[in-house]
Amino acid sequence: MAKRALFVIDTQVDFNDEQGSLTSFQRSDPKMQRIADLIAAVHDEGGFVVATVDTHPPLHHPEHLVTYRRMLQETLGADRFESYMDRAYEAYREELKIYPPHCEYGTPGWQPTAAIATAFERLGSDLILIQKPTYRLVDGYVMKGPARLVGRSGREVLDFLKAQGVSEVLVTGLITPVCVLAAVESAVAVGLRATVDENFVDSYDEESHRQGLERIAAAGGVVVPARPA
């Protein structure tokens, strides 16, 4: 039997907590615990857990800039560092035309929500954590986990999952019409079946959530309607 694969997309304070800059005003708090429970279940059965963190240069928090640059240099190496930095700054400046500052490296809003942080700690080095500068999982790099096995880039992680016999991924997290949708599109593009259970995804409000589910279905994702918790 093929191992399960779970995607946990951008379950961060800025997208969930009432103090977050792109907050859903605690709409998603119950779902965060459901996702945390699912993380534990998939890990306990030997499945793969792939998480992403939306990560932008700390343009509005220069106190974190030195640490941000050092982290990228140590993780990516000199050959990838400059090109990644250029892309990260360019992508974030485009997002700032639409959204307020959010998920800047090192800030409280960049951190995972409390329930998810606990679940991640439990997985230790088994967690495949991708830090991404754009909406797309494939644009990110593996920052924690068995990188020598799964590769460095988000695209290499998808290839790794397929090589391990994974044919379907369950996509969970935030925000339904943006990064959750983008994760579904990335998975479908490489031939994986992407399932989105409404009980495990959320957005800023009900309308954007519904629109996101419609776009996910149009992109080839399989949407499972919400059920009583």
Coordinates of N, CA, C and O in Angstrom, one line a residue, residues 22 91-102 135 178 204:
L22 N -3.1 39.4 7.9 CA -4.1 38.9 6.9 C -5.1 37.9 7.6 O -5.3 36.8 7.2
A91 N 9.0 39.2 -5.9 CA 7.7 38.6 -5.6 C 7.0 39.3 -4.5 O 5.8 39.6 -4.6
Y92 N 7.7 39.7 -3.4 CA 7.1 40.3 -2.3 C 6.6 41.7 -2.7 O 5.5 42.1 -2.3
R93 N 7.4 42.5 -3.4 CA 6.9 43.8 -3.8 C 5.7 43.7 -4.7 O 4.8 44.6 -4.6
E94 N 5.5 42.7 -5.5 CA 4.3 42.5 -6.2 C 3.1 42.2 -5.3 O 2.0 42.8 -5.5
E95 N 3.3 41.4 -4.3 CA 2.3 41.1 -3.4 C 1.8 42.3 -2.6 O 0.7 42.4 -2.2
L96 N 2.8 43.1 -2.2 CA 2.5 44.3 -1.4 C 1.6 45.3 -2.2 O 1.0 46.2 -1.6
K97 N 1.4 45.1 -3.5 CA 0.5 46.0 -4.3 C -0.9 45.5 -4.0 O -1.9 46.3 -4.3
I98 N -1.1 44.3 -3.4 CA -2.4 43.8 -3.2 C -2.7 43.6 -1.7 O -3.8 43.9 -1.2
Y99 N -1.7 43.1 -1.0 CA -1.9 42.8 0.4 C -1.0 43.7 1.3 O 0.0 44.2 0.9
P100 N -1.4 43.8 2.6 CA -0.5 44.5 3.6 C 0.7 43.6 3.9 O 0.8 42.4 3.5
P101 N 1.7 44.2 4.5 CA 2.9 43.4 4.9 C 2.5 42.1 5.7 O 1.6 42.2 6.6
H102 N 3.1 41.0 5.4 CA 2.7 39.7 6.0 C 3.8 38.7 6.0 O 4.7 38.8 5.0
Y135 N 3.4 32.3 -4.0 CA 2.2 31.5 -3.6 C 2.5 30.0 -3.9 O 1.9 29.1 -3.3
V178 N -5.8 31.0 -2.6 CA -4.5 31.5 -3.0 C -3.5 30.4 -2.9 O -3.3 29.7 -3.8
Y204 N -10.1 34.0 4.4 CA -10.4 35.1 5.2 C -11.9 35.2 5.6 O -12.3 35.6 6.7

